[in-house]
Short mmCIF file of C-alpha atoms in Angstrom, two decimals:
data_model
loop_
_atom_site.label_atom_id
_atom_site.label_comp_id
_atom_site.label_asym_id
_atom_site.label_seq_id
_atom_site.Cartn_x
_atom_site.Cartn_y
_atom_site.Cartn_z
CA UNK A 1 -53.81 -36.82 -122.24
CA UNK A 2 -51.12 -39.86 -122.08
CA UNK A 3 -49.43 -41.48 -119.40
CA UNK A 4 -45.76 -40.65 -118.56
CA UNK A 5 -43.70 -42.68 -117.01
CA UNK A 6 -43.36 -42.04 -113.80
CA UNK A 7 -39.49 -41.39 -113.41
CA UNK A 8 -38.90 -38.99 -116.59
CA UNK A 9 -42.08 -37.14 -116.10
CA UNK A 10 -40.96 -36.30 -111.70
CA UNK A 11 -37.25 -34.93 -113.04
CA UNK A 12 -37.66 -32.90 -116.10
CA UNK A 13 -41.18 -31.42 -115.30
CA UNK A 14 -40.97 -27.71 -113.84
CA UNK A 15 -43.66 -25.03 -112.76
CA UNK A 16 -41.75 -22.99 -115.73
CA UNK A 17 -42.35 -26.14 -117.86
CA UNK A 18 -46.26 -26.47 -116.48
CA UNK A 19 -48.40 -29.44 -117.91
CA UNK A 20 -51.81 -28.87 -117.44
CA UNK A 21 -54.45 -31.04 -119.34
CA UNK A 22 -56.50 -28.85 -121.18
CA UNK A 23 -55.50 -25.86 -119.45
CA UNK A 24 -57.76 -27.30 -116.43
CA UNK A 25 -58.27 -29.63 -114.05
CA UNK A 26 -60.93 -31.25 -113.63
CA UNK A 27 -62.43 -33.44 -110.29
CA UNK A 28 -65.39 -35.03 -110.80
CA UNK A 29 -67.38 -36.28 -107.41
CA UNK A 30 -69.21 -39.81 -108.72
CA UNK A 31 -71.86 -40.42 -105.86
CA UNK A 32 -75.17 -41.42 -104.37
CA UNK A 33 -77.08 -38.30 -104.04
CA UNK A 34 -80.24 -39.81 -103.51
CA UNK A 35 -80.22 -43.44 -102.70
CA UNK A 36 -78.71 -45.07 -98.79
CA UNK A 37 -75.88 -43.91 -99.35
CA UNK A 38 -76.44 -40.48 -99.70
CA UNK A 39 -76.55 -39.36 -96.05
CA UNK A 40 -73.03 -39.91 -95.23
CA UNK A 41 -71.68 -39.46 -99.01
CA UNK A 42 -73.70 -37.48 -101.73
CA UNK A 43 -73.95 -34.09 -101.28
CA UNK A 44 -71.60 -33.97 -98.08
CA UNK A 45 -68.87 -35.27 -100.44
CA UNK A 46 -69.28 -32.78 -103.23
CA UNK A 47 -69.18 -30.10 -100.23
CA UNK A 48 -65.72 -31.64 -99.30
CA UNK A 49 -64.38 -31.66 -102.67
CA UNK A 50 -65.27 -27.67 -103.13
CA UNK A 51 -64.24 -26.48 -99.77
CA UNK A 52 -60.74 -28.50 -101.41
CA UNK A 53 -60.88 -26.28 -104.05
CA UNK A 54 -61.61 -23.15 -102.93
CA UNK A 55 -58.92 -23.14 -99.48
CA UNK A 56 -56.34 -24.18 -102.05
CA UNK A 57 -57.20 -21.15 -103.90
CA UNK A 58 -59.03 -21.90 -107.23
CA UNK A 59 -56.17 -22.50 -109.96
CA UNK A 60 -53.23 -24.49 -109.51
CA UNK A 61 -50.54 -23.54 -111.60
CA UNK A 62 -52.08 -20.98 -112.98
CA UNK A 63 -54.74 -22.90 -114.25
CA UNK A 64 -58.33 -23.34 -113.05
CA UNK A 65 -59.76 -25.99 -110.88
CA UNK A 66 -63.37 -27.68 -111.73
CA UNK A 67 -65.40 -29.63 -109.31
CA UNK A 68 -68.42 -32.09 -111.88
CA UNK A 69 -70.75 -33.99 -109.65
CA UNK A 70 -72.55 -37.77 -110.99
CA UNK A 71 -74.82 -39.71 -109.33
CA UNK A 72 -74.33 -43.69 -110.59
CA UNK A 73 -77.49 -44.56 -108.07
CA UNK A 74 -75.27 -47.42 -106.82
CA UNK A 75 -75.28 -49.25 -110.04
CA UNK A 76 -72.07 -50.60 -111.69
CA UNK A 77 -73.22 -49.80 -114.95
CA UNK A 78 -74.71 -46.52 -114.82
CA UNK A 79 -70.87 -45.61 -112.34
CA UNK A 80 -68.90 -46.60 -115.40
CA UNK A 81 -70.88 -44.99 -117.91
CA UNK A 82 -70.20 -41.75 -116.37
CA UNK A 83 -66.63 -42.69 -115.74
CA UNK A 84 -66.30 -43.47 -119.45
CA UNK A 85 -67.90 -40.39 -120.45
CA UNK A 86 -66.08 -37.92 -117.91
CA UNK A 87 -62.96 -39.73 -119.09
CA UNK A 88 -63.28 -39.22 -122.78
CA UNK A 89 -65.37 -36.21 -123.07
CA UNK A 90 -65.39 -33.72 -120.41
CA UNK A 91 -61.70 -34.04 -119.63
CA UNK A 92 -62.05 -35.21 -115.89
CA UNK A 93 -59.04 -35.56 -114.44
CA UNK A 94 -59.82 -37.27 -111.36
CA UNK A 95 -63.15 -39.01 -110.03
CA UNK A 96 -63.43 -39.17 -105.96
CA UNK A 97 -66.26 -41.05 -103.70
CA UNK A 98 -67.39 -43.56 -105.01
CA UNK A 99 -69.93 -45.03 -102.10
CA UNK A 100 -70.01 -49.56 -102.34
CA UNK A 101 -67.32 -51.75 -103.85
CA UNK A 102 -69.07 -52.65 -106.65
CA UNK A 103 -69.65 -49.60 -108.54
CA UNK A 104 -65.99 -48.20 -107.26
CA UNK A 105 -64.83 -51.56 -108.58
CA UNK A 106 -66.16 -50.43 -111.86
CA UNK A 107 -65.15 -47.67 -112.10
CA UNK A 108 -61.83 -48.57 -111.19
CA UNK A 109 -61.26 -50.61 -114.09
CA UNK A 110 -62.21 -47.13 -116.10
CA UNK A 111 -59.63 -45.23 -115.27
CA UNK A 112 -56.97 -48.30 -116.08
CA UNK A 113 -57.96 -48.44 -119.01
CA UNK A 114 -58.40 -44.75 -119.85
CA UNK A 115 -55.00 -43.86 -117.65
CA UNK A 116 -57.01 -41.53 -115.42
CA UNK A 117 -57.10 -41.31 -112.11
CA UNK A 118 -59.74 -42.18 -108.73
CA UNK A 119 -59.60 -42.20 -105.80
CA UNK A 120 -62.16 -43.72 -103.77
CA UNK A 121 -63.28 -43.03 -100.10
CA UNK A 122 -66.82 -44.56 -99.16
CA UNK A 123 -65.40 -48.15 -101.04
CA UNK A 124 -63.89 -50.94 -98.36
CA UNK A 125 -63.16 -53.85 -100.48
CA UNK A 126 -59.54 -54.46 -100.19
CA UNK A 127 -59.12 -56.04 -103.79
CA UNK A 128 -58.83 -52.57 -104.26
CA UNK A 129 -55.19 -51.97 -102.80
CA UNK A 130 -55.49 -55.92 -103.50
CA UNK A 131 -55.02 -58.46 -106.54
CA UNK A 132 -57.03 -55.60 -108.34
CA UNK A 133 -54.61 -53.08 -106.97
CA UNK A 134 -53.92 -50.18 -110.48
CA UNK A 135 -51.64 -47.77 -110.44
CA UNK A 136 -54.12 -44.88 -111.20
CA UNK A 137 -56.55 -46.01 -108.42
CA UNK A 138 -56.07 -45.30 -104.77
CA UNK A 139 -57.94 -46.05 -101.60
CA UNK A 140 -57.82 -43.43 -99.26
CA UNK A 141 -60.45 -44.25 -96.04
CA UNK A 142 -60.88 -47.70 -95.07
CA UNK A 143 -60.90 -50.88 -96.05
CA UNK A 144 -62.85 -54.58 -94.82
CA UNK A 145 -59.52 -55.48 -92.71
CA UNK A 146 -59.29 -51.96 -90.50
CA UNK A 147 -62.33 -52.57 -89.82
CA UNK A 148 -62.45 -55.15 -88.74
CA UNK A 149 -58.94 -55.61 -87.82
CA UNK A 150 -59.63 -52.52 -85.45
CA UNK A 151 -62.35 -53.72 -83.95
CA UNK A 152 -61.84 -56.58 -83.03
CA UNK A 153 -58.74 -57.01 -81.75
CA UNK A 154 -58.73 -53.30 -79.04
CA UNK A 155 -61.97 -54.97 -78.15
CA UNK A 156 -60.30 -58.72 -77.18
CA UNK A 157 -58.01 -57.19 -75.56
CA UNK A 158 -60.93 -55.02 -73.42
CA UNK A 159 -62.03 -58.33 -72.48
CA UNK A 160 -64.38 -59.13 -74.76
CA UNK A 161 -63.24 -62.50 -75.89
CA UNK A 162 -66.52 -64.31 -76.84
CA UNK A 163 -68.76 -63.22 -80.18
CA UNK A 164 -71.56 -63.44 -82.02
CA UNK A 165 -71.74 -62.44 -85.40
CA UNK A 166 -74.47 -60.49 -87.29
CA UNK A 167 -73.50 -60.59 -90.86
CA UNK A 168 -74.71 -59.38 -93.76
CA UNK A 169 -75.12 -62.24 -96.57
CA UNK A 170 -73.08 -61.18 -99.60
CA UNK A 171 -69.33 -60.99 -100.28
CA UNK A 172 -69.04 -57.49 -97.79
CA UNK A 173 -70.15 -59.11 -94.95
CA UNK A 174 -68.44 -62.09 -95.15
CA UNK A 175 -64.98 -60.75 -95.95
CA UNK A 176 -65.96 -58.48 -92.42
CA UNK A 177 -66.60 -61.86 -90.31
CA UNK A 178 -63.85 -63.44 -91.63
CA UNK A 179 -61.13 -61.04 -91.28
CA UNK A 180 -62.61 -60.14 -87.61
CA UNK A 181 -62.54 -63.69 -86.97
CA UNK A 182 -58.89 -64.35 -87.93
CA UNK A 183 -58.40 -61.82 -85.69
CA UNK A 184 -59.89 -62.58 -82.41
CA UNK A 185 -58.63 -66.52 -82.68
CA UNK A 186 -55.42 -65.08 -82.94
CA UNK A 187 -55.75 -62.95 -79.27
CA UNK A 188 -57.37 -65.90 -77.67
CA UNK A 189 -61.26 -65.02 -78.12
CA UNK A 190 -63.57 -67.41 -79.87
CA UNK A 191 -66.72 -66.82 -81.92
CA UNK A 192 -69.33 -68.54 -81.14
CA UNK A 193 -71.86 -68.65 -83.92
CA UNK A 194 -73.38 -66.02 -86.43
CA UNK A 195 -76.63 -66.10 -88.54
CA UNK A 196 -76.73 -64.22 -91.49
CA UNK A 197 -79.59 -62.05 -93.20
CA UNK A 198 -80.35 -60.83 -96.82
CA UNK A 199 -79.28 -57.54 -97.68
CA UNK A 200 -81.58 -55.11 -97.07
CA UNK A 201 -83.65 -57.05 -94.58
CA UNK A 202 -86.27 -55.16 -92.67
CA UNK A 203 -87.09 -57.37 -89.81
CA UNK A 204 -83.91 -58.20 -87.97
CA UNK A 205 -85.56 -59.41 -84.46
CA UNK A 206 -85.30 -63.74 -84.71
CA UNK A 207 -81.52 -62.63 -85.65
CA UNK A 208 -80.83 -60.33 -82.47
CA UNK A 209 -82.50 -62.21 -80.30
CA UNK A 210 -80.31 -65.07 -82.05
CA UNK A 211 -77.15 -63.01 -80.78
CA UNK A 212 -78.00 -62.35 -77.59
CA UNK A 213 -79.44 -65.39 -76.74
CA UNK A 214 -75.70 -67.28 -78.03
CA UNK A 215 -74.34 -65.03 -74.50
CA UNK A 216 -71.76 -63.33 -76.17
CA UNK A 217 -69.96 -61.09 -74.35
CA UNK A 218 -69.69 -59.04 -78.17
CA UNK A 219 -72.29 -59.31 -80.78
CA UNK A 220 -70.29 -58.44 -83.64
CA UNK A 221 -72.31 -56.13 -86.59
CA UNK A 222 -70.93 -57.06 -90.12
CA UNK A 223 -72.74 -55.04 -92.00
CA UNK A 224 -73.16 -52.03 -93.68
CA UNK A 225 -76.72 -50.04 -94.29
CA UNK A 226 -79.61 -50.60 -93.58
CA UNK A 227 -79.03 -53.90 -91.66
CA UNK A 228 -76.39 -51.99 -89.92
CA UNK A 229 -79.04 -49.56 -87.93
CA UNK A 230 -81.31 -52.08 -87.79
CA UNK A 231 -79.39 -54.52 -86.23
CA UNK A 232 -78.56 -51.66 -83.49
CA UNK A 233 -81.64 -50.28 -83.24
CA UNK A 234 -83.23 -53.98 -82.62
CA UNK A 235 -80.49 -54.73 -80.04
CA UNK A 236 -81.39 -51.88 -78.33
CA UNK A 237 -84.97 -52.58 -78.15
CA UNK A 238 -84.49 -56.21 -76.72
CA UNK A 239 -82.17 -54.53 -74.27
CA UNK A 240 -78.99 -56.32 -75.64
CA UNK A 241 -76.64 -53.66 -73.50
CA UNK A 242 -78.38 -53.77 -70.39
CA UNK A 243 -78.44 -57.51 -69.96
CA UNK A 244 -74.48 -56.87 -70.17
CA UNK A 245 -73.83 -57.40 -73.28
CA UNK A 246 -72.46 -55.26 -76.11
CA UNK A 247 -72.44 -54.94 -79.81
CA UNK A 248 -69.21 -54.02 -82.00
CA UNK A 249 -70.06 -52.06 -85.17
CA UNK A 250 -67.39 -53.59 -88.26
CA UNK A 251 -68.97 -50.11 -90.01
CA UNK A 252 -71.46 -47.45 -88.65
CA UNK A 253 -70.95 -43.94 -89.59
CA UNK A 254 -71.41 -40.77 -87.25
CA UNK A 255 -74.74 -40.29 -89.30
CA UNK A 256 -76.21 -43.51 -88.73
CA UNK A 257 -75.66 -42.63 -84.91
CA UNK A 258 -76.72 -39.64 -85.31
CA UNK A 259 -80.24 -41.51 -86.54
CA UNK A 260 -80.45 -44.40 -84.48
CA UNK A 261 -79.98 -41.65 -81.29
CA UNK A 262 -77.86 -42.17 -78.60
CA UNK A 263 -80.54 -43.82 -76.20
CA UNK A 264 -79.98 -47.19 -78.94
CA UNK A 265 -76.98 -46.31 -79.57
CA UNK A 266 -75.22 -46.15 -76.48
CA UNK A 267 -72.35 -48.41 -75.49
CA UNK A 268 -71.60 -48.77 -79.05
CA UNK A 269 -68.00 -49.88 -80.37
CA UNK A 270 -66.81 -49.55 -83.46
CA UNK A 271 -63.53 -48.27 -85.56
CA UNK A 272 -63.70 -45.29 -87.76
CA UNK A 273 -60.79 -42.66 -89.28
CA UNK A 274 -62.26 -40.03 -87.88
CA UNK A 275 -63.88 -37.50 -85.67
CA UNK A 276 -64.59 -34.57 -86.08
CA UNK A 277 -64.60 -33.57 -82.33
CA UNK A 278 -61.12 -35.04 -82.09
CA UNK A 279 -58.72 -32.40 -81.81
CA UNK A 280 -59.03 -28.59 -82.77
CA UNK A 281 -57.60 -29.42 -86.57
CA UNK A 282 -60.81 -31.46 -86.72
CA UNK A 283 -63.36 -28.91 -85.00
CA UNK A 284 -62.30 -26.27 -87.06
CA UNK A 285 -62.83 -28.07 -90.52
CA UNK A 286 -65.64 -29.40 -89.08
CA UNK A 287 -67.22 -26.42 -87.73
CA UNK A 288 -66.96 -25.13 -91.11
CA UNK A 289 -68.93 -28.42 -93.17
CA UNK A 290 -71.53 -27.94 -90.47
CA UNK A 291 -71.89 -24.68 -91.74
CA UNK A 292 -73.31 -25.35 -95.30
CA UNK A 293 -74.54 -29.02 -94.42
CA UNK A 294 -76.51 -28.76 -91.11
CA UNK A 295 -74.24 -32.07 -90.02
CA UNK A 296 -71.24 -33.31 -88.78
CA UNK A 297 -69.06 -34.37 -92.14
CA UNK A 298 -68.25 -38.65 -92.25
CA UNK A 299 -65.26 -40.05 -92.09
CA UNK A 300 -65.91 -40.80 -96.35
CA UNK A 301 -66.49 -37.00 -96.62
CA UNK A 302 -63.70 -35.94 -94.74
CA UNK A 303 -61.61 -38.18 -96.83
CA UNK A 304 -62.70 -36.74 -99.77
CA UNK A 305 -61.09 -33.30 -99.02
CA UNK A 306 -57.70 -34.71 -97.68
CA UNK A 307 -57.61 -36.60 -100.81
CA UNK A 308 -58.14 -33.61 -103.46
CA UNK A 309 -55.93 -31.25 -101.39
CA UNK A 310 -53.21 -33.47 -101.36
CA UNK A 311 -54.10 -34.09 -104.89
CA UNK A 312 -53.81 -30.22 -105.73
CA UNK A 313 -50.28 -30.27 -103.64
CA UNK A 314 -48.77 -33.03 -105.70
CA UNK A 315 -50.02 -31.14 -108.81
CA UNK A 316 -48.92 -27.84 -107.38
CA UNK A 317 -44.85 -29.98 -107.20
CA UNK A 318 -44.91 -31.82 -110.12
CA UNK A 319 -45.75 -29.14 -112.53
CA UNK A 320 -47.74 -31.16 -114.46
CA UNK A 321 -51.73 -32.72 -113.95
CA UNK A 322 -50.14 -36.37 -115.66
CA UNK A 323 -51.37 -38.83 -112.74
CA UNK A 324 -48.07 -41.47 -111.98
CA UNK A 325 -46.30 -37.85 -112.02
CA UNK A 326 -48.52 -36.43 -109.11
CA UNK A 327 -49.10 -40.34 -107.06
CA UNK A 328 -44.94 -40.28 -107.10
CA UNK A 329 -45.45 -36.57 -105.67
CA UNK A 330 -48.11 -37.74 -103.22
CA UNK A 331 -45.98 -40.44 -102.04
CA UNK A 332 -42.91 -38.90 -101.53
CA UNK A 333 -44.24 -37.12 -98.00
CA UNK A 334 -45.92 -38.15 -94.77
CA UNK A 335 -49.92 -37.83 -95.10
CA UNK A 336 -50.42 -35.48 -92.12
CA UNK A 337 -53.73 -33.52 -91.81
CA UNK A 338 -56.76 -32.98 -89.83
CA UNK A 339 -57.72 -35.82 -91.28
CA UNK A 340 -54.73 -38.53 -91.57
CA UNK A 341 -52.57 -39.20 -88.53
CA UNK A 342 -49.04 -40.70 -88.86
CA UNK A 343 -50.29 -41.03 -93.41
CA UNK A 344 -48.55 -42.76 -96.18
CA UNK A 345 -50.02 -43.88 -100.09
CA UNK A 346 -48.08 -46.62 -100.15
CA UNK A 347 -46.68 -48.42 -104.14
CA UNK A 348 -50.65 -50.21 -104.00
CA UNK A 349 -52.52 -47.73 -103.86
CA UNK A 350 -53.29 -47.04 -100.52
CA UNK A 351 -53.52 -44.79 -97.71
CA UNK A 352 -52.08 -46.25 -94.43
CA UNK A 353 -53.40 -43.62 -91.51
CA UNK A 354 -54.06 -44.52 -88.05
CA UNK A 355 -57.73 -45.46 -86.67
CA UNK A 356 -59.23 -44.83 -83.82
CA UNK A 357 -62.05 -47.35 -81.67
CA UNK A 358 -64.52 -45.91 -80.22
CA UNK A 359 -67.62 -45.92 -77.77
CA UNK A 360 -70.53 -44.03 -78.40
CA UNK A 361 -71.69 -42.22 -75.43
CA UNK A 362 -74.45 -42.47 -72.99
CA UNK A 363 -77.22 -39.55 -73.34
CA UNK A 364 -76.13 -38.27 -69.67
CA UNK A 365 -72.33 -37.75 -71.12
CA UNK A 366 -73.22 -36.16 -73.92
CA UNK A 367 -73.23 -32.34 -73.41
CA UNK A 368 -73.60 -30.79 -76.65
CA UNK A 369 -74.92 -31.10 -79.83
CA UNK A 370 -72.86 -34.51 -82.55
CA UNK A 371 -70.93 -35.18 -78.88
CA UNK A 372 -71.12 -38.70 -79.75
CA UNK A 373 -67.55 -40.84 -79.08
CA UNK A 374 -65.57 -41.46 -76.33
CA UNK A 375 -62.35 -42.35 -77.81
CA UNK A 376 -60.66 -45.67 -76.26
CA UNK A 377 -57.84 -46.15 -78.10
CA UNK A 378 -55.36 -45.47 -81.34
CA UNK A 379 -55.35 -48.13 -83.81
CA UNK A 380 -51.81 -47.94 -85.62
CA UNK A 381 -52.23 -47.98 -89.09
CA UNK A 382 -49.77 -50.33 -89.62
CA UNK A 383 -51.65 -52.84 -87.10
CA UNK A 384 -55.16 -51.62 -89.06
CA UNK A 385 -54.37 -52.28 -92.88
CA UNK A 386 -50.72 -54.52 -92.61
CA UNK A 387 -48.87 -55.44 -94.97
CA UNK A 388 -49.53 -55.32 -98.52
CA UNK A 389 -51.43 -57.90 -100.04
CA UNK A 390 -48.44 -60.28 -102.46
CA UNK A 391 -51.10 -60.76 -104.87
CA UNK A 392 -50.79 -56.48 -106.25
CA UNK A 393 -48.10 -56.39 -108.23
CA UNK A 394 -47.23 -53.15 -107.45
CA UNK A 395 -46.48 -54.01 -104.12
CA UNK A 396 -42.32 -53.75 -103.37
CA UNK A 397 -42.73 -55.94 -100.06
#
């Protein structure tokens, strides 16, 4: 499928002359089906994409919509090989999900080369819309800056002005700590120190004890699975919350809280793009998801549905599945659905939307299954995500 210039394709393609490549719109969910990211992504992301296709009606512009699944096993070479095969021989039009940034960036490179579209949900690297930005890659749910800035800014405002970080010792963790530390400093707080355990460290006791001994009001968890849940569990066992300190997770998902249990996770502060029990719209969709998966959706899985539905509506409006024409249509209107509030797709490929600072409830506060979060405040997308990165050649400002 050739890449058309956006202006010409949008002006001259009409529903009367609809252009659907190969007479099928194919969506590939490229995810982790059995590894450590499989619970917050995996089959739940597949189910979310299938729900979007079903709710859309199963066809667009008179052509069927197909969903296929691939397991990249958290390996960049596997992910890029699947993406290349899908784009070249299976005529996949859109790849979604793609957990962990190393795999996502590898797939993005293939999408850019093949002039095909990808939307990432479970990857946080701001490079997607920064130095590696591409007209063929969108980032829908979060980035490291939004989570770090959202949590740090709002916690400092509430008096959490001294921090000690437990940070994963690789680029993702360093990025979270760096972004959060800048915000803490800008708002008059201070970072007392940090420790950097290697990824996948099974025993974080010594690191948590150092954080506890610092007497910092906030212990910031600048890590993803599995270190984030290990640190939170260890902190609970050591009485961090009972001692008057709080833990703030810069990347914690509702499935992490479910696995930990409220007695361990209670009091934890975190930023999220989505909470199933926020309002009637989130509850309606999430209960349908629960009926299929027997658990509530993560922000990543809800984001898959949102992006697929917006993608299909844009195909219908553009009269074609040409990726540049479709993304141009996706940028024309605000993105407002059960997932996104005040959403807008920017020229750099980032979907900016509001986030929430939440606190994990105590067992006594929780009234029914998965009643885990109390929303403390909403964070505007502009504040959380910040302005476009000048390193992106697509940005207009």
